[in-house]
CSV table of C-alpha atoms in Angstrom, one decimal:
chain,number,residue,atom,x,y,z
A,1,MET,CA,0.0,0.0,0.0
A,2,SER,CA,1.3,3.4,-0.9
A,3,GLU,CA,1.0,6.6,1.1
A,4,HIS,CA,-2.6,7.9,1.0
A,5,PHE,CA,-5.3,10.0,2.7
A,6,ARG,CA,-8.1,8.5,4.8
A,7,VAL,CA,-11.1,10.9,4.5
A,8,HIS,CA,-13.9,10.5,7.0
A,9,GLY,CA,-17.3,11.5,5.6
A,10,GLY,CA,-19.9,13.7,7.1
A,11,ALA,CA,-17.9,16.8,7.9
A,12,ARG,CA,-19.4,20.3,7.5
A,13,LEU,CA,-16.5,22.6,6.8
A,14,VAL,CA,-16.6,25.9,8.8
A,15,GLY,CA,-13.9,28.5,9.3
A,16,GLU,CA,-11.3,30.6,7.5
A,17,VAL,CA,-8.5,29.7,5.2
A,18,GLU,CA,-5.6,31.8,3.8
A,19,VAL,CA,-4.6,31.3,0.1
A,20,VAL,CA,-1.0,31.8,-0.8
A,21,GLY,CA,0.7,32.4,-4.2
A,22,ALA,CA,-0.6,30.8,-7.4
A,23,LYS,CA,1.1,27.6,-8.6
A,24,ASN,CA,0.2,28.6,-12.2
A,25,SER,CA,2.1,31.9,-11.8
A,26,VAL,CA,5.1,31.3,-9.5
A,27,LEU,CA,6.8,28.7,-11.8
A,28,LYS,CA,6.6,31.1,-14.8
A,29,LEU,CA,7.9,34.0,-12.7
A,30,MET,CA,10.9,31.9,-11.6
A,31,ALA,CA,11.6,31.3,-15.3
A,32,ALA,CA,11.3,35.1,-16.1
A,33,ALA,CA,14.2,35.7,-13.6
A,34,LEU,CA,16.4,34.1,-16.4
A,35,LEU,CA,15.9,37.3,-18.4
A,36,ALA,CA,18.0,39.5,-16.2
A,37,GLU,CA,21.5,39.1,-14.8
A,38,GLY,CA,21.5,39.6,-11.0
A,39,THR,CA,19.3,38.6,-8.1
A,40,THR,CA,15.6,38.5,-8.4
A,41,THR,CA,13.4,37.9,-5.3
A,42,ILE,CA,9.9,36.3,-5.6
A,43,THR,CA,7.7,36.4,-2.5
A,44,ASN,CA,4.4,34.8,-1.5
A,45,CYS,CA,5.6,31.5,-3.1
A,46,PRO,CA,3.5,28.5,-2.3
A,47,GLU,CA,5.3,25.7,-0.5
A,48,ILE,CA,4.5,23.0,-3.0
A,49,LEU,CA,6.6,20.2,-4.6
A,50,ASP,CA,6.8,22.0,-8.0
A,51,VAL,CA,8.7,25.0,-6.7
A,52,PRO,CA,11.9,23.1,-5.7
A,53,LEU,CA,11.6,21.1,-8.9
A,54,MET,CA,11.6,24.4,-10.8
A,55,ALA,CA,14.5,25.6,-8.7
A,56,ASP,CA,16.4,22.5,-9.8
A,57,VAL,CA,15.7,23.4,-13.5
A,58,LEU,CA,17.1,26.9,-12.9
A,59,ARG,CA,20.2,25.6,-11.1
A,60,SER,CA,20.9,23.3,-14.1
A,61,LEU,CA,21.0,26.4,-16.2
A,62,GLY,CA,23.6,28.1,-14.0
A,63,CYS,CA,21.5,30.0,-11.5
A,64,GLU,CA,21.9,30.1,-7.7
A,65,VAL,CA,18.4,29.5,-6.1
A,66,THR,CA,17.6,29.7,-2.4
A,67,LEU,CA,14.1,28.8,-1.1
A,68,SER,CA,13.2,30.0,2.4
A,69,GLY,CA,9.6,29.7,3.4
A,70,ASP,CA,7.6,31.7,0.9
A,71,VAL,CA,10.6,33.5,-0.6
A,72,ALA,CA,12.6,32.4,-3.7
A,73,THR,CA,15.8,34.2,-4.4
A,74,ILE,CA,17.3,33.6,-7.8
A,75,THR,CA,20.7,34.8,-8.9
A,76,THR,CA,21.1,34.6,-12.6
A,77,PRO,CA,24.6,34.7,-14.1
A,78,ALA,CA,25.9,36.7,-17.1
A,79,GLU,CA,26.4,33.5,-19.1
A,80,LEU,CA,23.5,30.9,-18.9
A,81,ASN,CA,23.6,27.3,-19.8
A,82,HIS,CA,21.2,27.0,-22.7
A,83,ARG,CA,20.4,23.3,-22.2
A,84,ALA,CA,17.4,22.6,-20.0
A,85,ASP,CA,17.4,18.8,-20.0
A,86,SER,CA,17.8,17.9,-16.4
A,87,GLU,CA,15.7,15.2,-14.7
A,88,ALA,CA,13.4,17.8,-13.1
A,89,MET,CA,12.2,18.8,-16.6
A,90,GLY,CA,10.3,15.6,-17.0
A,91,LYS,CA,8.4,16.0,-13.7
A,92,LEU,CA,6.5,19.2,-14.3
A,93,ARG,CA,4.7,20.8,-17.3
A,94,ALA,CA,5.6,24.4,-16.5
A,95,SER,CA,9.3,23.6,-17.0
A,96,VAL,CA,8.8,24.4,-20.7
A,97,CYS,CA,8.4,28.0,-19.8
A,98,VAL,CA,12.2,28.4,-19.7
A,99,LEU,CA,12.1,28.1,-23.6
A,100,GLY,CA,11.2,31.7,-24.2
A,101,PRO,CA,13.6,33.3,-21.8
A,102,LEU,CA,16.5,31.1,-23.0
A,103,VAL,CA,15.9,32.0,-26.7
A,104,GLY,CA,15.5,35.7,-25.7
A,105,ARG,CA,18.6,35.8,-23.6
A,106,CYS,CA,20.9,33.2,-25.1
A,107,LYS,CA,19.5,33.1,-28.7
A,108,ARG,CA,19.4,29.3,-28.4
A,109,ALA,CA,17.7,26.7,-26.2
A,110,VAL,CA,17.6,22.9,-25.9
A,111,VAL,CA,14.6,22.2,-23.7
A,112,ALA,CA,13.5,18.6,-22.8
A,113,LEU,CA,9.8,17.9,-23.5
A,114,PRO,CA,8.0,18.4,-20.2
A,115,GLY,CA,6.0,16.1,-17.9
A,116,GLY,CA,3.1,17.0,-15.6
A,117,ASP,CA,-0.5,16.0,-15.2
A,118,ALA,CA,-2.1,13.2,-17.2
A,119,ILE,CA,-5.0,15.3,-18.5
A,120,GLY,CA,-4.6,15.0,-22.3
A,121,SER,CA,-2.6,16.3,-25.2
A,122,ARG,CA,-0.8,19.7,-24.8
A,123,PRO,CA,1.3,20.1,-27.9
A,124,LEU,CA,4.0,22.8,-28.3
A,125,ASP,CA,3.1,23.8,-31.9
A,126,MET,CA,2.1,27.3,-31.0
A,127,HIS,CA,5.1,27.9,-28.9
A,128,GLN,CA,7.4,26.9,-31.8
A,129,SER,CA,5.4,28.8,-34.4
A,130,GLY,CA,5.6,32.0,-32.3
A,131,LEU,CA,9.3,31.7,-31.9
A,132,ARG,CA,9.7,31.1,-35.6
A,133,LYS,CA,7.9,34.3,-36.4
A,134,LEU,CA,10.3,36.1,-34.0
A,135,GLY,CA,13.1,34.8,-36.2
A,136,ALA,CA,14.1,31.6,-34.5
A,137,HIS,CA,14.5,28.1,-36.1
A,138,SER,CA,12.8,25.5,-33.9
A,139,GLU,CA,12.4,21.8,-34.2
A,140,ILE,CA,11.8,18.7,-32.0
A,141,GLU,CA,15.0,16.6,-31.8
A,142,HIS,CA,15.8,13.6,-29.6
A,143,GLY,CA,13.0,14.4,-27.2
A,144,CYS,CA,13.8,18.1,-26.9
A,145,VAL,CA,12.6,21.4,-28.3
A,146,VAL,CA,15.6,22.9,-30.0
A,147,ALA,CA,15.5,26.6,-30.9
A,148,GLU,CA,18.1,29.0,-32.1
A,149,ALA,CA,18.3,32.4,-33.7
A,150,GLU,CA,21.0,34.9,-34.8
A,151,GLY,CA,18.7,37.6,-33.5
A,152,LEU,CA,15.0,38.0,-32.6
A,153,HIS,CA,12.9,40.6,-34.2
A,154,GLY,CA,9.3,41.9,-33.6
A,155,ALA,CA,6.5,40.2,-35.4
A,156,GLN,CA,2.7,40.0,-35.7
A,157,ILE,CA,1.6,36.7,-34.1
A,158,TRP,CA,-1.8,35.2,-34.1
A,159,LEU,CA,-2.5,32.3,-31.8
A,160,ASP,CA,-5.0,29.8,-33.0
A,161,PHE,CA,-6.1,29.2,-29.4
A,162,PRO,CA,-5.4,31.5,-26.4
A,163,SER,CA,-2.8,29.1,-24.9
A,164,VAL,CA,-1.4,30.3,-21.6
A,165,GLY,CA,1.9,28.5,-22.1
A,166,ALA,CA,2.4,29.8,-25.7
A,167,THR,CA,1.5,33.3,-24.7
A,168,GLU,CA,4.1,33.2,-21.8
A,169,ASN,CA,6.9,31.8,-23.9
A,170,ILE,CA,6.4,34.2,-26.9
A,171,LEU,CA,6.0,37.1,-24.5
A,172,MET,CA,9.3,36.3,-22.6
A,173,ALA,CA,11.2,35.9,-25.9
A,174,ALA,CA,9.7,39.1,-27.4
A,175,VAL,CA,10.7,41.4,-24.5
A,176,LEU,CA,14.3,41.3,-25.7
A,177,ALA,CA,13.6,41.2,-29.4
A,178,LYS,CA,14.3,44.2,-31.7
A,179,GLY,CA,11.2,46.1,-32.6
A,180,THR,CA,7.5,45.6,-31.7
A,181,THR,CA,5.7,42.3,-31.3
A,182,VAL,CA,1.9,42.0,-31.3
A,183,ILE,CA,0.4,38.8,-29.9
A,184,ASP,CA,-3.3,38.5,-31.0
A,185,ASN,CA,-5.7,36.1,-29.3
A,186,ALA,CA,-3.4,36.0,-26.3
A,187,ALA,CA,-4.4,34.3,-23.1
A,188,ARG,CA,-6.1,36.7,-20.6
A,189,GLU,CA,-5.6,34.8,-17.3
A,190,PRO,CA,-4.7,36.7,-14.2
A,191,GLU,CA,-1.4,34.7,-14.2
A,192,ILE,CA,-0.6,36.3,-17.6
A,193,VAL,CA,-1.2,39.7,-16.1
A,194,ASP,CA,1.0,38.8,-13.1
A,195,ILE,CA,4.0,37.9,-15.4
A,196,CYS,CA,3.4,41.1,-17.4
A,197,VAL,CA,3.6,43.1,-14.2
A,198,MET,CA,6.8,41.5,-13.2
A,199,LEU,CA,8.4,41.9,-16.6
A,200,GLN,CA,7.4,45.6,-16.5
A,201,GLU,CA,9.1,45.9,-13.1
A,202,MET,CA,12.2,44.5,-14.8
A,203,GLY,CA,12.0,47.2,-17.5
A,204,ALA,CA,10.0,45.5,-20.2
A,205,LYS,CA,7.5,47.6,-22.3
A,206,ILE,CA,4.2,45.7,-22.5
A,207,GLU,CA,0.8,47.0,-23.3
A,208,GLY,CA,-2.6,45.3,-23.1
A,209,ALA,CA,-2.1,42.9,-20.2
A,210,GLY,CA,-5.4,41.2,-19.4
A,211,THR,CA,-6.7,41.7,-22.9
A,212,SER,CA,-6.6,39.5,-26.0
A,213,THR,CA,-3.9,41.7,-27.6
A,214,LEU,CA,-0.4,42.1,-26.1
A,215,THR,CA,1.9,44.7,-27.6
A,216,VAL,CA,5.6,44.2,-26.7
A,217,HIS,CA,8.2,46.9,-27.5
A,218,GLY,CA,11.6,45.1,-27.3
A,219,VAL,CA,14.3,46.5,-25.0
A,220,GLU,CA,18.1,45.9,-24.9
A,221,SER,CA,18.2,44.3,-21.4
A,222,LEU,CA,16.2,43.8,-18.3
A,223,ARG,CA,17.1,44.3,-14.6
A,224,PRO,CA,16.3,42.0,-11.6
A,225,THR,CA,13.4,42.9,-9.4
A,226,GLU,CA,11.4,41.8,-6.3
A,227,HIS,CA,7.8,40.6,-7.0
A,228,ARG,CA,4.9,39.2,-5.0
A,229,VAL,CA,3.0,36.3,-6.6
A,230,ILE,CA,-0.8,36.8,-6.9
A,231,GLY,CA,-3.1,34.7,-4.8
A,232,ASP,CA,-4.0,31.3,-6.2
A,233,ARG,CA,-7.5,31.5,-7.7
A,234,ILE,CA,-7.8,27.8,-8.3
A,235,VAL,CA,-7.0,27.0,-4.7
A,236,GLY,CA,-9.4,29.7,-3.6
A,237,ALA,CA,-12.1,28.2,-5.8
A,238,THR,CA,-11.4,24.8,-4.3
A,239,TRP,CA,-12.4,26.0,-0.9
A,240,ALA,CA,-15.4,27.7,-2.3
A,241,PHE,CA,-16.6,24.4,-3.8
A,242,ALA,CA,-15.7,22.7,-0.5
A,243,ALA,CA,-18.1,25.0,1.3
A,244,ALA,CA,-20.9,24.3,-1.1
A,245,MET,CA,-20.4,20.6,-1.2
A,246,THR,CA,-20.3,20.1,2.6
A,247,ARG,CA,-23.1,22.7,3.2
A,248,GLY,CA,-20.5,24.7,5.1
A,249,ASP,CA,-19.4,28.2,5.8
A,250,ILE,CA,-15.8,29.1,4.6
A,251,THR,CA,-14.1,32.5,4.4
A,252,VAL,CA,-11.2,32.6,2.0
A,253,ARG,CA,-8.6,35.3,2.1
A,254,GLY,CA,-5.5,36.1,0.0
A,255,VAL,CA,-7.1,35.9,-3.5
A,256,ASP,CA,-8.8,38.6,-5.7
A,257,PRO,CA,-12.5,37.6,-5.8
A,258,HIS,CA,-12.9,39.2,-9.2
A,259,HIS,CA,-10.6,36.5,-10.6
A,260,LEU,CA,-13.4,34.1,-9.6
A,261,ASP,CA,-16.5,36.1,-10.7
A,262,LEU,CA,-18.0,33.3,-12.8
A,263,VAL,CA,-17.2,30.6,-10.3
A,264,LEU,CA,-18.9,32.5,-7.4
A,265,GLU,CA,-21.9,33.2,-9.6
A,266,LYS,CA,-22.2,29.5,-10.4
A,267,LEU,CA,-22.2,28.8,-6.6
A,268,ARG,CA,-24.9,31.4,-6.1
A,269,MET,CA,-27.0,29.6,-8.7
A,270,ALA,CA,-26.4,26.4,-6.7
A,271,GLY,CA,-27.9,28.1,-3.7
A,272,ALA,CA,-24.9,29.5,-1.8
A,273,GLU,CA,-24.7,32.9,-0.2
A,274,VAL,CA,-21.5,34.6,-1.4
A,275,THR,CA,-19.9,37.7,0.0
A,276,THR,CA,-16.8,39.3,-1.5
A,277,PHE,CA,-14.1,41.5,0.1
A,278,ASP,CA,-12.0,43.8,-2.0
A,279,GLY,CA,-9.4,44.4,0.6
A,280,ASP,CA,-10.5,48.0,1.3
A,281,GLY,CA,-9.7,49.3,4.8
A,282,GLY,CA,-6.6,47.2,5.1
A,283,GLY,CA,-8.2,43.8,5.2
A,284,ALA,CA,-7.2,41.0,2.9
A,285,GLN,CA,-9.0,40.4,-0.4
A,286,GLY,CA,-11.3,37.3,-0.5
A,287,PHE,CA,-14.8,36.0,-0.2
A,288,ARG,CA,-17.1,33.9,2.0
A,289,VAL,CA,-19.3,31.1,0.8
A,290,VAL,CA,-22.2,29.8,3.0
A,291,GLN,CA,-24.3,26.8,1.8
A,292,GLY,CA,-27.4,26.3,4.0
A,293,GLY,CA,-29.0,23.3,2.4
A,294,ARG,CA,-28.4,20.8,-0.4
A,295,PRO,CA,-26.9,22.5,-3.5
A,296,GLN,CA,-29.0,22.8,-6.6
A,297,SER,CA,-27.8,21.4,-10.0
A,298,VAL,CA,-25.9,23.8,-12.3
A,299,ASP,CA,-24.4,23.3,-15.7
A,300,PHE,CA,-20.7,24.1,-16.4
A,301,VAL,CA,-18.8,24.7,-19.6
A,302,THR,CA,-15.0,25.0,-19.5
A,303,LEU,CA,-13.5,27.8,-21.6
A,304,PRO,CA,-10.3,29.9,-21.5
A,305,TYR,CA,-10.4,32.8,-19.0
A,306,PRO,CA,-12.7,34.6,-18.2
A,307,GLY,CA,-14.7,31.4,-18.8
A,308,PHE,CA,-14.9,28.5,-16.3
A,309,ALA,CA,-11.4,27.1,-15.8
A,310,THR,CA,-10.7,23.5,-16.9
A,311,ASP,CA,-8.7,23.1,-13.7
A,312,LEU,CA,-12.0,23.5,-11.8
A,313,GLN,CA,-13.9,20.9,-13.8
A,314,PRO,CA,-13.4,18.1,-11.3
A,315,PHE,CA,-15.0,20.2,-8.6
A,316,ALA,CA,-17.9,21.0,-10.8
A,317,ILE,CA,-18.5,17.2,-11.2
A,318,ALA,CA,-18.0,16.6,-7.5
A,319,LEU,CA,-20.5,19.3,-6.6
A,320,SER,CA,-23.0,18.0,-9.2
A,321,SER,CA,-22.7,14.5,-7.8
A,322,VAL,CA,-24.3,15.6,-4.5
A,323,SER,CA,-26.6,18.3,-5.9
A,324,GLU,CA,-30.3,18.1,-6.3
A,325,GLY,CA,-31.1,17.6,-10.0
A,326,THR,CA,-29.1,16.8,-13.1
A,327,SER,CA,-26.1,18.8,-14.4
A,328,MET,CA,-24.3,18.8,-17.7
A,329,ILE,CA,-20.5,19.5,-17.7
A,330,THR,CA,-18.9,20.3,-21.0
A,331,GLU,CA,-15.1,20.0,-21.3
A,332,ASN,CA,-13.6,22.0,-24.2
A,333,LEU,CA,-9.9,22.0,-23.4
A,334,PHE,CA,-8.4,18.7,-22.2
A,335,GLU,CA,-9.9,15.4,-23.4
A,336,ALA,CA,-8.6,13.3,-20.5
A,337,ARG,CA,-10.1,15.4,-17.7
A,338,PHE,CA,-13.1,13.0,-17.5
A,339,ARG,CA,-10.9,10.3,-16.1
A,340,PHE,CA,-12.0,11.8,-12.8
A,341,ILE,CA,-15.5,10.5,-13.4
A,342,GLU,CA,-14.3,6.9,-13.3
A,343,GLU,CA,-13.1,7.4,-9.7
A,344,MET,CA,-16.3,9.2,-8.8
A,345,VAL,CA,-18.4,6.3,-10.1
A,346,ARG,CA,-16.5,4.1,-7.6
A,347,MET,CA,-18.0,6.3,-5.0
A,348,SER,CA,-21.5,5.7,-6.3
A,349,ALA,CA,-21.8,9.0,-8.3
A,350,ASP,CA,-24.4,8.7,-11.1
A,351,ALA,CA,-22.4,10.1,-14.0
A,352,ARG,CA,-22.1,9.3,-17.7
A,353,THR,CA,-19.8,10.7,-20.4
A,354,ASP,CA,-20.3,11.2,-24.1
A,355,GLY,CA,-17.4,12.8,-25.9
A,356,HIS,CA,-16.9,16.3,-24.4
A,357,HIS,CA,-20.0,16.1,-22.2
A,358,ALA,CA,-20.8,14.5,-18.9
A,359,VAL,CA,-24.2,14.2,-17.4
A,360,VAL,CA,-24.3,13.9,-13.6
A,361,ARG,CA,-27.4,13.1,-11.6
A,362,GLY,CA,-27.0,14.2,-8.0
A,363,VAL,CA,-27.4,11.7,-5.1
A,364,GLU,CA,-28.1,12.6,-1.5
A,365,ARG,CA,-24.8,11.1,-0.3
A,366,LEU,CA,-21.9,9.3,-1.9
A,367,SER,CA,-20.4,6.0,-0.8
A,368,SER,CA,-16.8,5.6,0.4
A,369,ALA,CA,-14.3,3.7,-1.7
A,370,PRO,CA,-10.6,3.5,-2.5
A,371,VAL,CA,-9.9,6.0,-5.3
A,372,TRP,CA,-6.8,7.2,-7.2
A,373,ALA,CA,-5.9,10.7,-8.2
A,374,SER,CA,-4.8,11.2,-11.8
A,375,ASP,CA,-3.8,14.9,-11.5
A,376,ILE,CA,-3.7,17.7,-8.9
A,377,ARG,CA,-7.3,18.9,-9.2
A,378,ALA,CA,-8.7,15.4,-9.5
A,379,GLY,CA,-7.0,14.5,-6.3
A,380,ALA,CA,-8.4,17.4,-4.4
A,381,GLY,CA,-11.8,16.8,-5.8
A,382,LEU,CA,-11.8,13.2,-4.6
A,383,VAL,CA,-10.9,14.4,-1.1
A,384,LEU,CA,-13.9,16.8,-1.1
A,385,ALA,CA,-16.1,14.0,-2.5
A,386,GLY,CA,-14.9,11.8,0.4
A,387,LEU,CA,-16.2,14.4,2.9
A,388,CYS,CA,-19.6,13.9,1.3
A,389,ALA,CA,-19.6,10.1,1.5
A,390,ASP,CA,-20.7,7.5,4.1
A,391,GLY,CA,-17.7,5.9,5.8
A,392,VAL,CA,-14.0,6.4,5.1
A,393,THR,CA,-12.6,7.1,1.6
A,394,GLU,CA,-9.0,6.3,0.8
A,395,VAL,CA,-7.4,8.6,-1.7
A,396,TYR,CA,-4.1,7.3,-3.3
A,397,GLU,CA,-1.4,9.0,-5.5
A,398,ILE,CA,-1.6,12.0,-3.1
A,399,PHE,CA,1.7,13.4,-4.4
A,400,HIS,CA,-0.4,15.0,-7.1
A,401,ILE,CA,-2.4,17.0,-4.5
A,402,GLU,CA,0.8,18.2,-2.8
A,403,ARG,CA,2.0,19.6,-6.1
A,404,GLY,CA,-0.8,22.2,-6.0
A,405,TYR,CA,-2.0,22.6,-2.4
A,406,PRO,CA,0.3,23.7,0.4
A,407,GLY,CA,-0.9,22.5,3.8
A,408,PHE,CA,-4.0,20.8,2.3
A,409,VAL,CA,-4.6,18.4,5.1
A,410,GLU,CA,-3.8,21.0,7.8
A,411,ASN,CA,-6.4,23.4,6.3
A,412,LEU,CA,-9.0,20.7,6.1
A,413,ARG,CA,-8.5,19.8,9.7
A,414,LYS,CA,-8.7,23.4,10.7
A,415,LEU,CA,-12.1,23.6,9.0
A,416,GLY,CA,-13.4,20.6,10.9
A,417,ALA,CA,-12.6,17.7,8.6
A,418,THR,CA,-11.2,14.4,9.8
A,419,VAL,CA,-8.4,13.5,7.3
A,420,ASP,CA,-5.4,11.3,8.1
A,421,ARG,CA,-2.3,10.7,6.2
A,422,VAL,CA,-1.4,7.0,6.1
A,423,VAL,CA,2.3,6.2,5.7
A,424,PRO,CA,2.9,2.4,5.2
C-alpha cells in the first residue's frame, strides 16, 4: 500500500483559510528571472513540490536558487547554460516556460519535452510557431525542443487558441527582441497579467495585459526585481466548492474575488450565499461562501479565461454529484479530464460521459471507496467527495495533490474535517 489519505465522511467545513501564491504563476515568474543578470526575489511563493523542482531546473541552467519559506531568491549569471534537459524537466509541465527566456537571452535553447499531469494532449506547436515568427529556427529533436536564432525581431503573431503557455513563452522571448511584437488572441488569465507586471518591473515595455492583444516593445536588457505572486484563484475556488459541497461556511482570504466572478456566480446559482471582500480598509481580499442546504444542480462549460477554468472541472463534477437535480458539464480544453469520473463512479456517483460532455445526476450522499488521483485537481476533488460520503474514503497518489495545495490536510482539519495521512 502506498501513502494515502483517509477521509472521514460527514464533515461540515466551517472557518477561515488563507490562500498563498498561485502555482500557475510562480513557476513562470521563476523562469522570467532568467531574463536579467543579477538577483531576483519572488515572495508569496506556495510551498508545494513543484517550486523546488523548478529551482532544480534553474540551477541546471547556472542560477543560484535559495528557497526559504515563501521566498525564492534567484541569482542569474551573465552566461547561462542554454540546455534545460535535467531530470526535473520531466516532472512538471511548467518547465517548458524556460524556452522563451533562453531563446530571448541566449539566442538558443535545448529544452526537454516536459512532464506534468495526465489530462490530455498539450502540444507545443504554437510555442514553436511564435518563436519562428520572431526569427528563431525551432524543431523537436531527440525528445527536446531545439530553438536558435542569430537575433530575434518583432512580429505580428496570431494564436489559433489563447494558450497560456504559448502566450508566456512568446512574451518572454519578445521582450528582448528588436522592434515591436503584437500577440493576438493572447491568453487573458490573471497569471498572464502577473507575469506582465513582473516583466514591466524588470524594465519591459508591454501594453494590453489582461486583454486578448499584447503589444511588446523590445528592449536591450532587463534588470532584476522583487515581485509578489498573486493569490491562487484555483486553490481559492477549491475552498469555495468545499463550502458548497459540505453545506459549510468558509471564508477565503488572500485571493482577488474578481478572478473568480464566474465561479462564485455559479455557486450562487447552486444556492450558496456569497460575500466578497475587495481588501479596502486594510483587510485581505477574499470571499465567504455559505451553503445552508443541499446544492441545486448547475451546468458548467470549461473555456479559456474569463470562462470557467478547466482546472475546476473536477470540482464541478464533484459538486454536481451531491446536488439536487441533473447537471451537464462540457469539457472544451483537455480530453482526458473526464478520467476523474471513473473514480467518482467508484463512490456511487451517477455520472455518464459522451465525448466532451458529462451528465451527472446528483445523489443525497456518496459511498466511500478506495480511489486514485490522476492529477492535482482530481486528487483534491476526490478528497472533497470523500467528505460527502458515508464511511471512510482512501485517496491514493496523493503526491499529485501536494504539487498544488500547500498545507491541504492541515487546512481541512482546521475547517473541521477528519483526514489522516497514512504512511505504510
